[in-house]
Amino acid sequence: MKMIIVSVVLGATVAAAPALAQAPGGSSGQRDQTRAEVQQRADMMFQMLDSNHDGVVTRQEAEQAAAQFAARVGSEGRSGGRMQRLIEQAFGSAQSITRQQFEAQLLARFDAMDLNHDGVVTAAEREQFRAQRSARGAGTESPVSAPVTATPPSPGQ
């Protein structure tokens, strides 16, 4: 059962990855997203990735979930690359991340793409954001793609 749940969540992650992880590519077929939807999806994804439910997702937990997903749906295509980019962006050099850090990263990406600051990211805003990012230079890391520095959880968490 746990593997099915992880597969479903990772499938949703891969489907949402272009909007959440700012993966390159067209936005056709992507619907408008509200900030509340992104926050809810981030919380759901985190809960599913946190296999031991201790409030912290380790890089190992994320890599295991990605491997399970790849084994289930096949590793060919862009899905595997998107998942790996999401993990790399979320963790950076850290070995673990809290729910608050994970959520803050995804919301920062959303806020950067919400060019008119109305709480909704449209396909047009995604395209405009990608064009602006490309104009800045492909090799330049966007401030919102930098990982949040993970801090160790308090003993009570």
Tab-separated table of N, CA and C in Angstrom:
chain	number	residue	atom	x	y	z
A	1	MET	N	0.827	-1.191	0.000
A	1	MET	CA	0.000	0.000	0.000
A	1	MET	C	0.872	1.256	0.000
A	2	LYS	N	1.922	1.238	0.816
A	2	LYS	CA	2.798	2.391	0.909
A	2	LYS	C	3.431	2.697	-0.446
A	3	MET	N	3.807	1.661	-1.187
A	3	MET	CA	4.428	1.854	-2.489
A	3	MET	C	3.444	2.474	-3.474
A	4	ILE	N	2.195	2.098	-3.381
A	4	ILE	CA	1.177	2.675	-4.253
A	4	ILE	C	1.007	4.158	-3.940
A	5	ILE	N	0.948	4.495	-2.673
A	5	ILE	CA	0.794	5.896	-2.272
A	5	ILE	C	1.986	6.702	-2.738
A	6	VAL	N	3.190	6.188	-2.524
A	6	VAL	CA	4.393	6.898	-2.964
A	6	VAL	C	4.370	7.076	-4.470
A	7	SER	N	3.960	6.049	-5.201
A	7	SER	CA	3.894	6.145	-6.662
A	7	SER	C	2.904	7.211	-7.109
A	8	VAL	N	1.759	7.276	-6.452
A	8	VAL	CA	0.752	8.279	-6.805
A	8	VAL	C	1.290	9.679	-6.548
A	9	VAL	N	1.916	9.887	-5.396
A	9	VAL	CA	2.451	11.207	-5.060
A	9	VAL	C	3.573	11.586	-6.008
A	10	LEU	N	4.446	10.655	-6.287
A	10	LEU	CA	5.538	10.974	-7.203
A	10	LEU	C	5.021	11.217	-8.608
A	11	GLY	N	3.968	10.525	-8.985
A	11	GLY	CA	3.351	10.799	-10.279
A	11	GLY	C	2.805	12.219	-10.333
A	12	ALA	N	2.173	12.649	-9.247
A	12	ALA	CA	1.680	14.024	-9.179
A	12	ALA	C	2.841	15.009	-9.188
A	13	THR	N	3.941	14.634	-8.534
A	13	THR	CA	5.126	15.487	-8.510
A	13	THR	C	5.676	15.667	-9.909
A	14	VAL	N	5.796	14.585	-10.640
A	14	VAL	CA	6.331	14.664	-11.995
A	14	VAL	C	5.400	15.475	-12.886
A	15	ALA	N	4.105	15.294	-12.722
A	15	ALA	CA	3.146	16.055	-13.531
A	15	ALA	C	3.225	17.540	-13.205
A	16	ALA	N	3.499	17.867	-11.949
A	16	ALA	CA	3.559	19.266	-11.532
A	16	ALA	C	4.960	19.837	-11.612
A	17	ALA	N	5.941	19.013	-11.857
A	17	ALA	CA	7.332	19.465	-11.818
A	17	ALA	C	7.628	20.647	-12.724
A	18	PRO	N	7.089	20.744	-13.946
A	18	PRO	CA	7.417	21.918	-14.752
A	18	PRO	C	7.020	23.218	-14.064
A	19	ALA	N	5.896	23.223	-13.381
A	19	ALA	CA	5.474	24.439	-12.708
A	19	ALA	C	6.196	24.618	-11.394
A	20	LEU	N	6.409	23.540	-10.664
A	20	LEU	CA	7.010	23.653	-9.342
A	20	LEU	C	8.515	23.730	-9.368
A	21	ALA	N	9.132	23.000	-10.254
A	21	ALA	CA	10.586	22.968	-10.284
A	21	ALA	C	11.154	23.795	-11.424
A	22	GLN	N	10.315	24.466	-12.160
A	22	GLN	CA	10.729	25.327	-13.242
A	22	GLN	C	11.529	24.587	-14.295
A	23	ALA	N	11.113	23.392	-14.606
A	23	ALA	CA	11.806	22.629	-15.638
A	23	ALA	C	11.577	23.278	-16.988
A	24	PRO	N	12.588	23.211	-17.858
A	24	PRO	CA	12.395	23.800	-19.170
A	24	PRO	C	11.363	23.032	-19.978
A	25	GLY	N	10.779	23.712	-20.932
A	25	GLY	CA	9.805	23.063	-21.802
A	25	GLY	C	8.567	23.902	-21.913
A	26	GLY	N	7.692	23.503	-22.783
A	26	GLY	CA	6.469	24.258	-23.021
A	26	GLY	C	5.477	24.108	-21.894
A	27	SER	N	4.515	25.009	-21.864
A	27	SER	CA	3.522	24.977	-20.801
A	27	SER	C	2.180	24.466	-21.302
A	28	SER	N	2.136	23.950	-22.516
A	28	SER	CA	0.862	23.484	-23.049
A	28	SER	C	0.321	22.370	-22.162
A	29	GLY	N	-0.976	22.461	-21.893
A	29	GLY	CA	-1.604	21.440	-21.075
A	29	GLY	C	-1.528	21.711	-19.582
A	30	GLN	N	-0.795	22.720	-19.167
A	30	GLN	CA	-0.720	23.035	-17.743
A	30	GLN	C	-1.790	24.060	-17.412
A	31	ARG	N	-2.545	23.770	-16.393
A	31	ARG	CA	-3.614	24.679	-16.006
A	31	ARG	C	-3.088	25.741	-15.043
A	32	ASP	N	-3.887	26.760	-14.845
A	32	ASP	CA	-3.530	27.796	-13.885
A	32	ASP	C	-3.452	27.168	-12.495
A	33	GLN	N	-2.534	27.685	-11.682
A	33	GLN	CA	-2.378	27.172	-10.321
A	33	GLN	C	-2.435	28.326	-9.331
A	34	THR	N	-3.123	28.090	-8.221
A	34	THR	CA	-3.157	29.088	-7.161
A	34	THR	C	-2.059	28.785	-6.152
A	35	ARG	N	-1.719	29.788	-5.375
A	35	ARG	CA	-0.703	29.623	-4.335
A	35	ARG	C	-1.161	28.573	-3.311
A	36	ALA	N	-2.447	28.595	-2.982
A	36	ALA	CA	-2.985	27.623	-2.018
A	36	ALA	C	-2.853	26.196	-2.544
A	37	GLU	N	-3.069	26.002	-3.852
A	37	GLU	CA	-2.918	24.664	-4.437
A	37	GLU	C	-1.467	24.194	-4.364
A	38	VAL	N	-0.537	25.096	-4.631
A	38	VAL	CA	0.876	24.733	-4.571
A	38	VAL	C	1.265	24.392	-3.139
A	39	GLN	N	0.780	25.172	-2.176
A	39	GLN	CA	1.086	24.886	-0.775
A	39	GLN	C	0.509	23.536	-0.363
A	40	GLN	N	-0.716	23.261	-0.761
A	40	GLN	CA	-1.344	21.976	-0.428
A	40	GLN	C	-0.577	20.817	-1.069
A	41	ARG	N	-0.181	20.979	-2.334
A	41	ARG	CA	0.567	19.928	-3.028
A	41	ARG	C	1.929	19.715	-2.360
A	42	ALA	N	2.577	20.800	-1.962
A	42	ALA	CA	3.880	20.683	-1.298
A	42	ALA	C	3.745	19.896	0.002
A	43	ASP	N	2.719	20.212	0.778
A	43	ASP	CA	2.506	19.494	2.045
A	43	ASP	C	2.210	18.019	1.800
A	44	MET	N	1.381	17.726	0.794
A	44	MET	CA	1.046	16.339	0.477
A	44	MET	C	2.298	15.576	0.020
A	45	MET	N	3.067	16.206	-0.868
A	45	MET	CA	4.280	15.555	-1.363
A	45	MET	C	5.238	15.281	-0.208
A	46	PHE	N	5.398	16.255	0.670
A	46	PHE	CA	6.311	16.070	1.789
A	46	PHE	C	5.862	14.916	2.677
A	47	GLN	N	4.592	14.866	3.002
A	47	GLN	CA	4.084	13.794	3.860
A	47	GLN	C	4.335	12.430	3.244
A	48	MET	N	4.195	12.338	1.928
A	48	MET	CA	4.411	11.057	1.279
A	48	MET	C	5.893	10.699	1.192
A	49	LEU	N	6.739	11.690	1.030
A	49	LEU	CA	8.172	11.413	0.967
A	49	LEU	C	8.754	11.080	2.336
A	50	ASP	N	8.140	11.594	3.394
A	50	ASP	CA	8.620	11.377	4.756
A	50	ASP	C	8.198	9.981	5.208
A	51	SER	N	8.934	8.979	4.741
A	51	SER	CA	8.510	7.592	4.941
A	51	SER	C	8.463	7.167	6.404
A	52	ASN	N	9.276	7.758	7.261
A	52	ASN	CA	9.221	7.385	8.685
A	52	ASN	C	8.419	8.390	9.511
A	53	HIS	N	7.833	9.376	8.867
A	53	HIS	CA	6.930	10.355	9.487
A	53	HIS	C	7.548	11.061	10.695
A	54	ASP	N	8.821	11.440	10.547
A	54	ASP	CA	9.484	12.152	11.640
A	54	ASP	C	9.547	13.662	11.410
A	55	GLY	N	8.894	14.157	10.355
A	55	GLY	CA	8.873	15.582	10.080
A	55	GLY	C	10.066	16.076	9.285
A	56	VAL	N	10.923	15.149	8.865
A	56	VAL	CA	12.114	15.483	8.090
A	56	VAL	C	12.226	14.472	6.954
A	57	VAL	N	12.477	14.975	5.732
A	57	VAL	CA	12.751	14.071	4.614
A	57	VAL	C	14.256	14.095	4.393
A	58	THR	N	14.856	12.925	4.441
A	58	THR	CA	16.286	12.837	4.169
A	58	THR	C	16.490	12.649	2.673
A	59	ARG	N	17.682	12.959	2.229
A	59	ARG	CA	18.019	12.741	0.825
A	59	ARG	C	17.814	11.259	0.485
A	60	GLN	N	18.155	10.377	1.418
A	60	GLN	CA	17.998	8.942	1.186
A	60	GLN	C	16.519	8.580	0.988
A	61	GLU	N	15.618	9.146	1.802
A	61	GLU	CA	14.193	8.882	1.628
A	61	GLU	C	13.723	9.354	0.252
A	62	ALA	N	14.166	10.535	-0.156
A	62	ALA	CA	13.761	11.085	-1.456
A	62	ALA	C	14.308	10.243	-2.599
A	63	GLU	N	15.567	9.837	-2.494
A	63	GLU	CA	16.172	9.012	-3.547
A	63	GLU	C	15.468	7.659	-3.635
A	64	GLN	N	15.114	7.065	-2.494
A	64	GLN	CA	14.405	5.788	-2.499
A	64	GLN	C	13.034	5.931	-3.146
A	65	ALA	N	12.331	6.999	-2.825
A	65	ALA	CA	11.016	7.231	-3.421
A	65	ALA	C	11.145	7.424	-4.934
A	66	ALA	N	12.158	8.165	-5.362
A	66	ALA	CA	12.378	8.380	-6.798
A	66	ALA	C	12.709	7.066	-7.494
A	67	ALA	N	13.512	6.246	-6.859
A	67	ALA	CA	13.868	4.949	-7.443
A	67	ALA	C	12.645	4.043	-7.554
A	68	GLN	N	11.799	4.048	-6.526
A	68	GLN	CA	10.573	3.247	-6.572
A	68	GLN	C	9.669	3.716	-7.704
A	69	PHE	N	9.565	5.035	-7.863
A	69	PHE	CA	8.738	5.590	-8.929
A	69	PHE	C	9.298	5.198	-10.292
A	70	ALA	N	10.612	5.344	-10.464
A	70	ALA	CA	11.244	5.003	-11.744
A	70	ALA	C	11.046	3.522	-12.070
A	71	ALA	N	11.160	2.666	-11.062
A	71	ALA	CA	10.973	1.236	-11.277
A	71	ALA	C	9.531	0.933	-11.671
A	72	ARG	N	8.619	1.701	-11.152
A	72	ARG	CA	7.204	1.459	-11.411
A	72	ARG	C	6.762	1.961	-12.786
A	73	VAL	N	7.273	3.130	-13.202
A	73	VAL	CA	6.811	3.714	-14.464
A	73	VAL	C	7.859	3.665	-15.556
A	74	GLY	N	9.045	3.241	-15.224
A	74	GLY	CA	10.124	3.214	-16.205
A	74	GLY	C	10.946	4.477	-16.107
A	75	SER	N	12.227	4.366	-16.326
A	75	SER	CA	13.117	5.506	-16.129
A	75	SER	C	13.363	6.292	-17.401
A	76	GLU	N	12.825	5.844	-18.540
A	76	GLU	CA	13.050	6.583	-19.773
A	76	GLU	C	12.194	7.847	-19.792
A	77	GLY	N	12.546	8.754	-20.659
A	77	GLY	CA	11.790	9.991	-20.790
A	77	GLY	C	12.280	11.060	-19.828
A	78	ARG	N	11.492	12.134	-19.728
A	78	ARG	CA	11.890	13.290	-18.928
A	78	ARG	C	11.531	13.149	-17.464
A	79	SER	N	10.680	12.209	-17.098
A	79	SER	CA	10.213	12.095	-15.722
A	79	SER	C	11.345	11.883	-14.733
A	80	GLY	N	12.273	10.996	-15.061
A	80	GLY	CA	13.395	10.731	-14.163
A	80	GLY	C	14.260	11.957	-13.958
A	81	GLY	N	14.504	12.692	-15.020
A	81	GLY	CA	15.304	13.907	-14.923
A	81	GLY	C	14.625	14.979	-14.103
A	82	ARG	N	13.326	15.115	-14.267
A	82	ARG	CA	12.580	16.107	-13.480
A	82	ARG	C	12.639	15.780	-11.998
A	83	MET	N	12.448	14.497	-11.689
A	83	MET	CA	12.477	14.097	-10.285
A	83	MET	C	13.856	14.362	-9.687
A	84	GLN	N	14.900	14.041	-10.428
A	84	GLN	CA	16.254	14.267	-9.926
A	84	GLN	C	16.523	15.756	-9.731
A	85	ARG	N	16.054	16.597	-10.672
A	85	ARG	CA	16.222	18.051	-10.522
A	85	ARG	C	15.466	18.556	-9.299
A	86	LEU	N	14.265	18.048	-9.078
A	86	LEU	CA	13.491	18.454	-7.916
A	86	LEU	C	14.238	18.104	-6.636
A	87	ILE	N	14.795	16.908	-6.580
A	87	ILE	CA	15.557	16.493	-5.396
A	87	ILE	C	16.784	17.374	-5.219
A	88	GLU	N	17.519	17.605	-6.299
A	88	GLU	CA	18.731	18.437	-6.206
A	88	GLU	C	18.397	19.853	-5.771
A	89	GLN	N	17.324	20.422	-6.321
A	89	GLN	CA	16.933	21.774	-5.935
A	89	GLN	C	16.468	21.827	-4.489
A	90	ALA	N	15.746	20.825	-4.058
A	90	ALA	CA	15.224	20.820	-2.695
A	90	ALA	C	16.330	20.656	-1.658
A	91	PHE	N	17.294	19.794	-1.954
A	91	PHE	CA	18.304	19.469	-0.954
A	91	PHE	C	19.598	20.257	-1.108
A	92	GLY	N	20.000	20.559	-2.327
A	92	GLY	CA	21.302	21.204	-2.510
A	92	GLY	C	22.378	20.320	-1.917
A	93	SER	N	23.130	20.842	-0.984
A	93	SER	CA	24.174	20.052	-0.329
A	93	SER	C	23.695	19.470	1.000
A	94	ALA	N	22.462	19.790	1.403
A	94	ALA	CA	21.924	19.294	2.674
A	94	ALA	C	21.537	17.820	2.546
A	95	GLN	N	21.516	17.153	3.647
A	95	GLN	CA	21.124	15.748	3.667
A	95	GLN	C	19.683	15.545	4.130
A	96	SER	N	19.056	16.631	4.621
A	96	SER	CA	17.663	16.532	5.046
A	96	SER	C	16.995	17.895	4.894
A	97	ILE	N	15.667	17.852	4.899
A	97	ILE	CA	14.889	19.082	4.744
A	97	ILE	C	13.593	18.927	5.534
A	98	THR	N	13.161	20.005	6.169
A	98	THR	CA	11.911	19.977	6.926
A	98	THR	C	10.749	20.335	6.012
A	99	ARG	N	9.545	20.079	6.485
A	99	ARG	CA	8.350	20.428	5.717
A	99	ARG	C	8.310	21.924	5.456
A	100	GLN	N	8.647	22.718	6.457
A	100	GLN	CA	8.610	24.164	6.301
A	100	GLN	C	9.600	24.631	5.230
A	101	GLN	N	10.772	24.037	5.199
A	101	GLN	CA	11.771	24.406	4.193
A	101	GLN	C	11.324	23.992	2.795
A	102	PHE	N	10.792	22.783	2.679
A	102	PHE	CA	10.319	22.271	1.400
A	102	PHE	C	9.195	23.161	0.862
A	103	GLU	N	8.249	23.459	1.735
A	103	GLU	CA	7.121	24.305	1.341
A	103	GLU	C	7.606	25.706	0.963
A	104	ALA	N	8.521	26.266	1.731
A	104	ALA	CA	9.024	27.612	1.451
A	104	ALA	C	9.692	27.678	0.079
A	105	GLN	N	10.418	26.642	-0.289
A	105	GLN	CA	11.070	26.619	-1.603
A	105	GLN	C	10.046	26.621	-2.729
A	106	LEU	N	9.043	25.759	-2.620
A	106	LEU	CA	8.045	25.681	-3.684
A	106	LEU	C	7.229	26.964	-3.763
A	107	LEU	N	6.924	27.562	-2.619
A	107	LEU	CA	6.173	28.816	-2.640
A	107	LEU	C	7.022	29.965	-3.176
A	108	ALA	N	8.322	29.954	-2.904
A	108	ALA	CA	9.205	30.984	-3.465
A	108	ALA	C	9.247	30.874	-4.983
A	109	ARG	N	9.298	29.672	-5.491
A	109	ARG	CA	9.259	29.474	-6.948
A	109	ARG	C	7.932	29.970	-7.516
A	110	PHE	N	6.839	29.636	-6.825
A	110	PHE	CA	5.529	30.098	-7.267
A	110	PHE	C	5.486	31.625	-7.288
A	111	ASP	N	5.924	32.250	-6.202
A	111	ASP	CA	5.892	33.709	-6.110
A	111	ASP	C	6.721	34.365	-7.208
A	112	ALA	N	7.844	33.761	-7.558
A	112	ALA	CA	8.682	34.313	-8.617
A	112	ALA	C	7.980	34.222	-9.972
A	113	MET	N	7.190	33.185	-10.183
A	113	MET	CA	6.492	33.014	-11.446
A	113	MET	C	5.196	33.816	-11.502
A	114	ASP	N	4.643	34.189	-10.353
A	114	ASP	CA	3.398	34.964	-10.294
A	114	ASP	C	3.736	36.425	-10.585
A	115	LEU	N	3.943	36.707	-11.849
A	115	LEU	CA	4.480	37.999	-12.265
A	115	LEU	C	3.564	39.176	-11.947
A	116	ASN	N	2.261	38.969	-11.919
A	116	ASN	CA	1.357	40.072	-11.584
A	116	ASN	C	0.899	40.021	-10.125
A	117	HIS	N	1.419	39.088	-9.367
A	117	HIS	CA	1.186	38.968	-7.918
A	117	HIS	C	-0.297	38.882	-7.549
A	118	ASP	N	-1.050	38.114	-8.336
A	118	ASP	CA	-2.470	37.951	-8.046
A	118	ASP	C	-2.778	36.617	-7.372
A	119	GLY	N	-1.752	35.834	-7.045
A	119	GLY	CA	-1.961	34.554	-6.380
A	119	GLY	C	-2.278	33.411	-7.319
A	120	VAL	N	-2.169	33.637	-8.632
A	120	VAL	CA	-2.424	32.605	-9.635
A	120	VAL	C	-1.310	32.664	-10.667
A	121	VAL	N	-0.729	31.496	-10.964
A	121	VAL	CA	0.263	31.411	-12.034
A	121	VAL	C	-0.423	30.812	-13.243
A	122	THR	N	-0.432	31.569	-14.321
A	122	THR	CA	-1.055	31.125	-15.564
A	122	THR	C	0.022	30.561	-16.490
A	123	ALA	N	-0.429	29.905	-17.549
A	123	ALA	CA	0.505	29.382	-18.553
A	123	ALA	C	1.307	30.531	-19.156
A	124	ALA	N	0.662	31.662	-19.386
A	124	ALA	CA	1.360	32.820	-19.958
A	124	ALA	C	2.449	33.327	-19.007
A	125	GLU	N	2.165	33.347	-17.706
A	125	GLU	CA	3.174	33.786	-16.740
A	125	GLU	C	4.348	32.809	-16.697
A	126	ARG	N	4.049	31.509	-16.777
A	126	ARG	CA	5.129	30.519	-16.790
A	126	ARG	C	6.040	30.741	-17.998
A	127	GLU	N	5.426	30.950	-19.161
A	127	GLU	CA	6.211	31.184	-20.373
A	127	GLU	C	7.046	32.463	-20.251
A	128	GLN	N	6.437	33.522	-19.739
A	128	GLN	CA	7.148	34.790	-19.591
A	128	GLN	C	8.291	34.642	-18.587
A	129	PHE	N	8.046	33.924	-17.507
A	129	PHE	CA	9.087	33.707	-16.504
A	129	PHE	C	10.264	32.936	-17.111
A	130	ARG	N	9.952	31.888	-17.864
A	130	ARG	CA	11.011	31.098	-18.506
A	130	ARG	C	11.803	31.938	-19.493
A	131	ALA	N	11.108	32.786	-20.237
A	131	ALA	CA	11.797	33.655	-21.192
A	131	ALA	C	12.723	34.624	-20.467
A	132	GLN	N	12.261	35.176	-19.360
A	132	GLN	CA	13.100	36.091	-18.567
A	132	GLN	C	14.309	35.362	-17.998
A	133	ARG	N	14.085	34.155	-17.523
A	133	ARG	CA	15.177	33.365	-16.957
A	133	ARG	C	16.194	33.030	-18.034
A	134	SER	N	15.714	32.674	-19.213
A	134	SER	CA	16.618	32.375	-20.331
A	134	SER	C	17.414	33.603	-20.737
A	135	ALA	N	16.768	34.760	-20.717
A	135	ALA	CA	17.447	35.999	-21.089
A	135	ALA	C	18.566	36.338	-20.099
A	136	ARG	N	18.381	35.964	-18.837
A	136	ARG	CA	19.429	36.206	-17.824
A	136	ARG	C	20.635	35.319	-18.055
A	137	GLY	N	20.436	34.222	-18.761
A	137	GLY	CA	21.534	33.295	-19.040
A	137	GLY	C	21.246	31.934	-18.482
A	138	ALA	N	21.434	30.949	-19.306
A	138	ALA	CA	21.135	29.566	-18.915
A	138	ALA	C	22.039	29.087	-17.801
A	139	GLY	N	23.258	29.582	-17.728
A	139	GLY	CA	24.191	29.111	-16.707
A	139	GLY	C	24.043	29.820	-15.380
A	140	THR	N	23.231	30.863	-15.324
A	140	THR	CA	23.067	31.624	-14.095
A	140	THR	C	21.945	31.026	-13.278
A	141	GLU	N	22.248	30.733	-12.013
A	141	GLU	CA	21.229	30.146	-11.148
A	141	GLU	C	20.289	31.226	-10.668
A	142	SER	N	19.013	30.976	-10.808
A	142	SER	CA	17.990	31.895	-10.335
A	142	SER	C	17.963	31.866	-8.809
A	143	PRO	N	17.711	32.993	-8.159
A	143	PRO	CA	17.657	32.994	-6.708
A	143	PRO	C	16.619	32.038	-6.154
A	144	VAL	N	15.538	31.783	-6.883
A	144	VAL	CA	14.517	30.885	-6.363
A	144	VAL	C	14.838	29.429	-6.617
A	145	SER	N	15.881	29.143	-7.394
A	145	SER	CA	16.231	27.742	-7.589
A	145	SER	C	17.298	27.298	-6.603
A	146	ALA	N	17.833	28.234	-5.834
A	146	ALA	CA	18.832	27.879	-4.838
A	146	ALA	C	18.150	27.174	-3.674
A	147	PRO	N	18.732	26.098	-3.173
A	147	PRO	CA	18.111	25.365	-2.081
A	147	PRO	C	18.146	26.152	-0.780
A	148	VAL	N	17.167	25.921	0.060
A	148	VAL	CA	17.156	26.483	1.403
A	148	VAL	C	18.153	25.680	2.222
A	149	THR	N	18.978	26.357	3.004
A	149	THR	CA	19.943	25.653	3.835
A	149	THR	C	19.193	24.910	4.928
A	150	ALA	N	19.360	23.622	4.973
A	150	ALA	CA	18.660	22.795	5.950
A	150	ALA	C	19.320	22.926	7.313
A	151	THR	N	18.490	23.002	8.337
A	151	THR	CA	18.985	23.003	9.697
A	151	THR	C	18.506	21.741	10.374
A	152	PRO	N	19.303	21.193	11.279
A	152	PRO	CA	18.869	19.958	11.932
A	152	PRO	C	17.594	20.188	12.731
A	153	PRO	N	16.702	19.219	12.766
A	153	PRO	CA	15.470	19.375	13.522
A	153	PRO	C	15.753	19.412	15.011
A	154	SER	N	14.872	20.099	15.740
A	154	SER	CA	14.973	20.117	17.191
A	154	SER	C	14.643	18.740	17.723
A	155	PRO	N	15.180	18.367	18.875
A	155	PRO	CA	14.911	17.020	19.407
A	155	PRO	C	13.429	16.723	19.566
A	156	GLY	N	12.588	17.732	19.756
A	156	GLY	CA	11.161	17.512	19.961
A	156	GLY	C	10.368	17.358	18.689
A	157	GLN	N	10.995	17.494	17.509
A	157	GLN	CA	10.249	17.430	16.248
A	157	GLN	C	10.112	16.027	15.751
